[in-house]
XYZ file of N, CA and C in Angstrom:
480
model
N -11.630 1.585 -9.247
C -10.399 2.325 -9.514
C -9.562 0.567 -8.990
N -8.705 0.470 -10.040
C -7.251 -0.702 -9.608
C -7.247 -0.986 -8.750
N -6.832 -0.077 -7.791
C -6.317 -0.486 -5.877
C -7.238 -1.071 -5.373
N -9.133 -0.463 -5.508
C -9.591 -0.638 -4.924
C -9.877 -2.056 -4.561
N -9.849 -2.374 -5.969
C -10.620 -4.021 -6.784
C -9.178 -4.471 -5.593
N -7.955 -4.407 -5.797
C -7.356 -5.046 -5.035
C -7.268 -4.717 -3.201
N -7.786 -4.584 -2.444
C -8.449 -4.367 -1.424
C -7.791 -3.107 -0.801
N -6.910 -1.983 -1.519
C -6.552 -1.215 -1.239
C -7.233 -0.139 -1.151
N -8.853 0.000 -1.012
C -9.489 1.309 -0.876
C -8.330 2.387 -0.053
N -9.116 3.546 -0.397
C -8.545 4.857 1.178
C -9.149 5.215 1.780
N -8.960 4.169 2.580
C -10.008 4.084 3.427
C -8.456 4.649 5.443
N -9.531 5.248 5.839
C -8.243 6.364 7.479
C -8.306 4.541 8.178
N -6.977 4.708 8.637
C -6.414 3.098 9.678
C -6.394 1.751 8.800
N -6.615 1.730 7.304
C -6.707 0.812 7.162
C -5.254 0.488 6.683
N -4.733 -0.831 7.162
C -2.893 -0.803 6.955
C -2.998 -1.687 5.944
N -1.572 -1.436 4.900
C -1.739 -1.216 3.509
C 0.069 -1.555 4.035
N 0.537 -2.538 2.694
C 2.173 -2.692 2.179
C 2.845 -3.534 1.820
N 2.961 -2.714 0.309
C 3.623 -3.366 -1.115
C 4.584 -4.017 -0.813
N 4.605 -4.975 -1.815
C 6.076 -5.982 -1.789
C 6.389 -6.456 -2.959
N 7.989 -6.375 -3.581
C 8.625 -6.401 -4.173
C 7.871 -8.122 -4.529
N 8.219 -8.787 -5.493
C 7.463 -9.679 -6.087
C 9.451 -10.557 -5.974
N 10.406 -9.999 -6.938
C 11.413 -10.081 -7.686
C 11.882 -10.420 -6.110
N 11.957 -9.858 -5.861
C 12.767 -9.914 -3.849
C 12.198 -10.448 -3.531
N 10.927 -11.272 -2.800
C 10.698 -12.572 -2.238
C 10.852 -13.497 -3.120
N 10.466 -13.694 -4.191
C 10.959 -14.875 -5.018
C 11.512 -14.924 -4.931
N 12.841 -14.522 -4.882
C 14.813 -14.838 -5.432
C 15.144 -15.293 -4.626
N 14.806 -14.585 -2.974
C 15.402 -15.220 -1.832
C 14.235 -16.363 -1.283
N 13.326 -16.495 -1.430
C 12.884 -17.883 -1.349
C 13.531 -18.944 -1.860
N 14.198 -18.888 -3.179
C 14.737 -19.098 -4.364
C 15.838 -19.951 -3.567
N 16.864 -18.938 -3.074
C 17.859 -19.776 -2.649
C 17.421 -19.951 -1.041
N 17.173 -19.461 -0.170
C 17.060 -19.852 1.002
C 16.484 -21.149 1.768
N 14.988 -21.581 0.268
C 14.467 -22.603 1.023
C 14.095 -23.717 -0.011
N 15.095 -23.542 -1.259
C 14.910 -24.750 -2.394
C 16.393 -24.910 -2.650
N 16.712 -26.163 -3.097
C 18.139 -26.442 -3.395
C 18.603 -25.207 -4.512
N 17.790 -24.014 -4.548
C 18.465 -23.298 -6.099
C 17.993 -23.891 -7.054
N 17.706 -24.890 -7.192
C 17.566 -24.883 -9.088
C 16.260 -25.027 -8.543
N 15.220 -24.695 -10.381
C 14.320 -24.777 -10.876
C 14.379 -23.111 -11.024
N 12.787 -22.688 -11.319
C 12.699 -21.555 -12.097
C 11.611 -20.894 -10.254
N 10.836 -19.411 -10.926
C 10.530 -18.605 -10.414
C 9.396 -19.626 -8.704
N 9.999 -19.209 -7.497
C 9.300 -20.058 -6.327
C 7.982 -19.530 -5.845
N 6.587 -18.992 -6.038
C 5.791 -18.072 -6.472
C 5.037 -18.868 -4.883
N 5.709 -19.893 -4.118
C 5.266 -20.195 -2.746
C 6.208 -19.230 -1.637
N 7.234 -18.688 -2.737
C 7.483 -17.510 -0.727
C 6.468 -16.009 -1.441
N 6.121 -15.692 -2.398
C 5.142 -14.674 -2.251
C 4.090 -14.891 -1.379
N 3.607 -16.004 -1.826
C 2.263 -16.905 -1.190
C 2.392 -16.590 0.304
N 3.672 -16.559 1.070
C 3.980 -16.826 2.025
C 3.926 -15.474 2.452
N 4.636 -14.408 1.400
C 4.719 -13.599 2.426
C 2.998 -12.986 1.905
N 2.323 -12.532 1.404
C 1.226 -11.884 0.998
C 0.535 -12.551 2.443
N 0.856 -14.251 3.377
C -0.230 -14.871 3.500
C -0.236 -14.525 5.220
N 1.040 -14.124 5.759
C 1.589 -13.180 6.480
C 1.223 -12.092 6.919
N 1.373 -10.883 6.277
C 0.357 -9.647 6.455
C -1.216 -9.818 6.464
N -2.063 -10.670 6.219
C -3.191 -11.307 5.618
C -3.817 -11.923 6.412
N -2.419 -12.500 7.356
C -3.103 -13.377 9.289
C -2.821 -12.082 10.047
N -2.084 -10.890 9.792
C -2.170 -10.059 10.492
C -2.814 -8.504 9.868
N -3.895 -8.911 9.330
C -5.148 -8.012 9.212
C -4.877 -6.258 8.315
N -3.630 -7.278 7.710
C -2.672 -5.808 7.084
C -3.286 -6.180 5.848
N -3.536 -5.785 3.968
C -3.321 -5.789 2.641
C -2.243 -5.633 2.136
N -1.535 -6.384 1.362
C -1.162 -6.687 0.599
C -0.949 -7.046 -1.052
N -0.024 -6.249 -1.158
C -0.374 -6.183 -2.837
C 1.520 -6.217 -3.109
N 1.240 -7.037 -4.322
C 2.683 -7.708 -4.901
C 2.571 -6.923 -6.601
N 3.931 -6.210 -6.000
C 4.954 -5.433 -7.446
C 5.287 -6.743 -8.395
N 4.735 -7.347 -9.645
C 5.869 -7.962 -9.907
C 5.777 -6.706 -11.820
N 7.708 -7.040 -11.777
C 8.467 -6.345 -12.279
C 8.055 -6.991 -13.701
N 7.796 -6.399 -14.798
C 7.797 -6.240 -16.506
C 8.976 -7.521 -16.785
N 10.004 -7.251 -16.498
C 11.246 -8.212 -17.174
C 10.222 -9.664 -16.377
N 10.636 -9.580 -14.624
C 9.792 -10.673 -13.641
C 8.760 -11.310 -14.716
N 7.743 -10.362 -14.960
C 6.326 -11.428 -15.720
C 6.981 -12.022 -16.628
N 7.540 -11.971 -17.722
C 8.202 -12.242 -18.930
C 8.703 -13.430 -18.712
N 9.058 -13.353 -17.992
C 9.725 -14.452 -17.480
C 9.324 -15.626 -16.843
N 8.670 -15.204 -15.725
C 7.429 -16.153 -15.155
C 5.378 -15.898 -15.864
N 5.574 -14.744 -16.630
C 3.999 -14.415 -15.933
C 3.058 -15.716 -16.436
N 3.665 -15.983 -16.841
C 2.673 -17.529 -17.926
C 2.236 -17.684 -16.741
N 3.388 -18.138 -15.959
C 2.793 -19.195 -15.551
C 2.360 -19.018 -13.295
N 2.037 -17.107 -13.366
C 1.652 -16.610 -12.776
C 0.648 -17.422 -11.682
N 0.261 -18.453 -11.265
C -1.115 -18.777 -10.280
C -1.721 -17.862 -10.312
N -3.468 -18.155 -10.827
C -3.828 -17.348 -10.913
C -5.161 -16.627 -9.154
N -4.199 -17.476 -8.373
C -5.108 -17.305 -6.743
C -3.513 -15.754 -6.654
N -3.494 -15.316 -7.477
C -2.004 -14.421 -7.217
C -2.518 -13.327 -7.858
N -3.640 -13.161 -8.812
C -3.025 -12.035 -9.953
C -4.428 -11.546 -9.670
N -5.473 -11.519 -8.705
C -5.951 -10.273 -7.515
C -5.272 -9.646 -6.755
N -3.480 -10.096 -6.354
C -2.866 -10.219 -4.818
C -1.414 -9.402 -6.218
N -1.640 -8.687 -6.970
C -0.110 -8.345 -7.733
C -1.007 -7.150 -8.600
N 0.412 -6.313 -9.083
C 0.067 -5.311 -9.978
C 1.415 -5.380 -10.817
N 1.019 -6.581 -11.565
C 2.199 -5.975 -13.544
C 2.610 -5.433 -14.013
N 4.089 -4.576 -13.621
C 4.240 -3.699 -14.658
C 5.098 -3.658 -16.045
N 3.991 -4.284 -17.135
C 3.897 -4.402 -18.583
C 5.103 -3.614 -18.992
N 6.446 -3.394 -19.156
C 7.786 -3.119 -19.557
C 8.703 -3.341 -19.555
N 10.138 -2.838 -19.869
C 11.558 -3.911 -20.764
C 11.946 -3.712 -19.701
N 12.275 -3.328 -18.362
C 13.282 -3.081 -17.135
C 13.054 -3.365 -16.175
N 13.916 -4.101 -15.869
C 13.065 -4.705 -14.128
C 13.338 -3.351 -12.854
N 13.557 -2.440 -13.561
C 14.026 -0.982 -12.765
C 12.540 -0.667 -12.584
N 11.490 -0.458 -13.648
C 10.265 0.492 -13.444
C 9.168 -0.582 -12.800
N 9.696 -1.904 -12.329
C 9.183 -2.755 -11.220
C 9.700 -1.839 -9.739
N 10.956 -1.398 -9.522
C 11.013 -0.438 -8.865
C 10.610 0.386 -8.506
N 10.161 1.152 -9.231
C 9.463 1.909 -9.412
C 8.423 2.229 -9.209
N 7.645 1.327 -9.540
C 7.028 1.073 -9.252
C 5.616 0.915 -8.023
N 6.789 0.208 -7.376
C 6.884 -0.034 -6.078
C 6.725 0.919 -4.828
N 8.353 1.956 -5.626
C 7.809 3.095 -4.431
C 6.718 3.985 -5.008
N 7.004 4.075 -6.232
C 5.508 5.048 -6.586
C 3.947 4.391 -6.012
N 3.799 3.323 -6.039
C 2.828 2.802 -5.021
C 2.670 3.140 -3.420
N 3.902 3.134 -3.602
C 4.313 2.767 -1.937
C 4.086 4.799 -1.128
N 4.224 6.015 -2.178
C 4.114 6.490 -2.103
C 2.053 6.979 -2.201
N 2.120 7.183 -3.298
C 0.636 6.670 -3.111
C -0.051 6.808 -1.660
N 0.372 5.462 -0.949
C -0.556 4.689 -0.500
C 0.071 5.082 1.415
N 1.333 5.642 0.536
C 2.168 6.277 2.158
C 1.537 5.078 2.560
N 2.556 3.898 2.202
C 2.642 2.742 3.333
C 4.135 1.604 3.624
N 3.896 1.040 3.920
C 5.795 0.279 4.100
C 5.409 -0.330 2.955
N 6.906 -0.617 2.353
C 7.830 -1.315 1.632
C 8.609 -2.053 1.713
N 8.337 -3.353 0.844
C 8.991 -4.477 1.150
C 10.011 -4.794 0.696
N 11.090 -5.034 0.396
C 12.302 -5.620 -0.670
C 13.147 -4.988 0.282
N 14.410 -6.091 -0.641
C 15.839 -6.425 0.087
C 16.736 -5.817 -0.486
N 16.606 -4.563 -1.879
C 16.708 -3.382 -2.142
C 17.238 -2.527 -1.859
N 18.618 -2.477 -1.528
C 19.663 -1.189 -0.600
C 18.770 0.024 -1.915
N 18.224 0.883 -0.272
C 18.014 2.262 -1.254
C 19.120 3.077 -1.898
N 19.847 2.893 -2.179
C 20.420 4.036 -3.148
C 20.775 2.812 -4.955
N 20.197 1.510 -4.641
C 20.106 1.175 -5.676
C 18.481 1.532 -6.769
N 18.159 2.260 -5.783
C 16.643 2.099 -6.001
C 16.211 3.644 -7.722
N 16.048 3.573 -8.637
C 16.187 4.167 -9.848
C 15.304 5.374 -9.384
N 16.018 6.538 -8.924
C 16.299 7.895 -8.201
C 15.846 8.735 -9.567
N 17.109 8.280 -10.729
C 17.084 9.419 -12.048
C 15.916 9.281 -12.837
N 15.073 8.228 -12.328
C 13.842 7.930 -13.253
C 11.789 8.282 -12.569
N 12.668 8.863 -11.537
C 11.073 8.971 -10.565
C 11.130 10.469 -10.648
N 9.445 10.727 -10.767
C 9.330 12.054 -9.886
C 10.114 12.698 -8.960
N 10.090 14.333 -9.191
C 10.878 14.590 -7.834
C 10.274 14.622 -6.863
N 8.653 14.584 -6.888
C 8.355 13.823 -5.980
C 8.019 12.973 -4.787
N 8.445 12.074 -5.817
C 8.905 10.293 -5.540
C 10.001 9.896 -4.930
N 10.662 10.501 -5.503
C 12.759 10.783 -5.453
C 12.476 11.482 -3.187
N 11.892 12.509 -3.202
C 11.290 13.314 -2.267
C 11.439 12.079 -1.206
N 9.798 11.735 -1.294
C 9.023 10.587 -0.517
C 9.646 9.791 -0.667
N 10.483 8.517 -0.882
C 11.602 7.842 -0.813
C 12.918 7.921 0.396
N 13.064 9.919 0.233
C 14.225 9.838 1.303
C 14.529 9.962 2.377
N 12.819 11.193 2.151
C 12.363 10.851 3.514
C 11.672 9.868 4.705
N 11.030 8.900 3.592
C 10.595 7.969 4.734
C 11.008 6.100 4.480
N 12.472 6.802 3.604
C 12.538 4.730 3.506
C 12.830 4.412 5.111
N 13.870 4.889 5.652
C 14.262 4.296 7.244
C 13.255 4.324 8.025
N 11.666 4.910 7.848
C 10.901 4.597 8.560
C 9.995 3.338 7.353
N 9.547 3.533 6.295
C 8.426 2.578 5.844
C 9.413 1.784 5.005
N 10.379 1.340 4.810
C 11.167 -0.288 4.429
C 11.257 -0.893 4.947
N 10.564 -1.842 4.333
C 11.093 -3.464 5.507
C 11.781 -3.832 5.070
N 13.030 -4.579 5.173
C 13.688 -5.510 4.872
C 13.190 -6.903 5.347
N 14.385 -8.195 4.772
C 12.705 -9.660 4.804
C 14.110 -10.551 5.236
N 13.651 -11.495 5.813
C 14.605 -12.848 5.334
C 13.036 -14.363 5.385
N 13.865 -15.476 4.982
C 13.135 -16.326 5.147
C 13.899 -17.635 5.822
N 13.057 -18.413 6.757
C 13.556 -19.290 7.217
C 14.420 -20.387 6.006
N 15.212 -21.363 6.517
C 14.941 -22.553 5.577
C 14.063 -23.618 5.251
N 12.897 -23.225 6.618
C 11.896 -24.193 6.261
C 10.431 -23.050 5.767
N 11.331 -22.358 5.446
C 10.020 -21.369 4.352
C 9.334 -20.016 5.216
N 9.741 -20.276 6.483
C 9.400 -19.007 7.420
C 9.295 -17.095 7.150
N 8.526 -16.889 6.591
C 8.755 -15.136 6.196
C 8.811 -14.513 7.428
N 9.920 -13.877 7.299
C 10.604 -13.287 8.411
C 10.910 -11.688 8.011
N 9.542 -10.423 8.438
C 10.507 -8.876 7.596
C 10.478 -9.080 9.158
N 11.710 -7.418 9.435
C 12.812 -6.550 10.197
C 11.591 -5.452 10.140
N 10.335 -5.570 10.687
C 9.788 -4.555 11.086
C 9.540 -3.403 12.449
N 9.010 -2.428 12.904
C 8.943 -1.963 13.391
C 8.270 -2.908 14.733
N 9.324 -2.869 16.438
C 7.503 -3.263 16.626
C 5.808 -3.267 16.680
N 6.088 -1.456 16.260
C 4.347 -2.041 16.120
C 4.646 -1.137 14.244
N 3.068 -1.806 14.372
C 3.340 -1.512 12.328
C 2.620 -0.009 12.066
N 3.563 0.894 11.036
C 3.285 2.131 11.695
C 2.207 2.161 10.547
N 1.756 3.097 11.378
C -0.156 3.448 11.108
C 0.560 5.728 10.494
N -0.180 5.634 9.262
C 0.115 6.764 8.445
C -1.209 7.234 8.602
């Protein structure tokens, strides 16, 4: 199974999180660089390392639009930790983020406002899951100017 190959085996008690790579890389570019240049994969590495150091399996979702813009530059060390959506629109990356978090019933890391998710193209089940769980499972984040990833997570990681 694709998810098992990325360390997301469906094991009881396994702590997992799904990351929006576009959201993370864009904020890192804004907060930790002079804003010039292209994608900052360092931000995604920092976020992945944050969760890994805590024993949490993390998988980054990369939208097709983002992949087309920077995909040829995606470092090989990130391929095993990412799901690349081959689509024609950024919203499919957002859709994949929610669908994957729903399937795994885990937290998702993104700074997108919940009202901006593409519910009109989601399955009724995914839209309902988002509505019922976003306040408990959606994790917003920030970076310090020195590049430290700061998730706004609950005091204890949500075990589902």
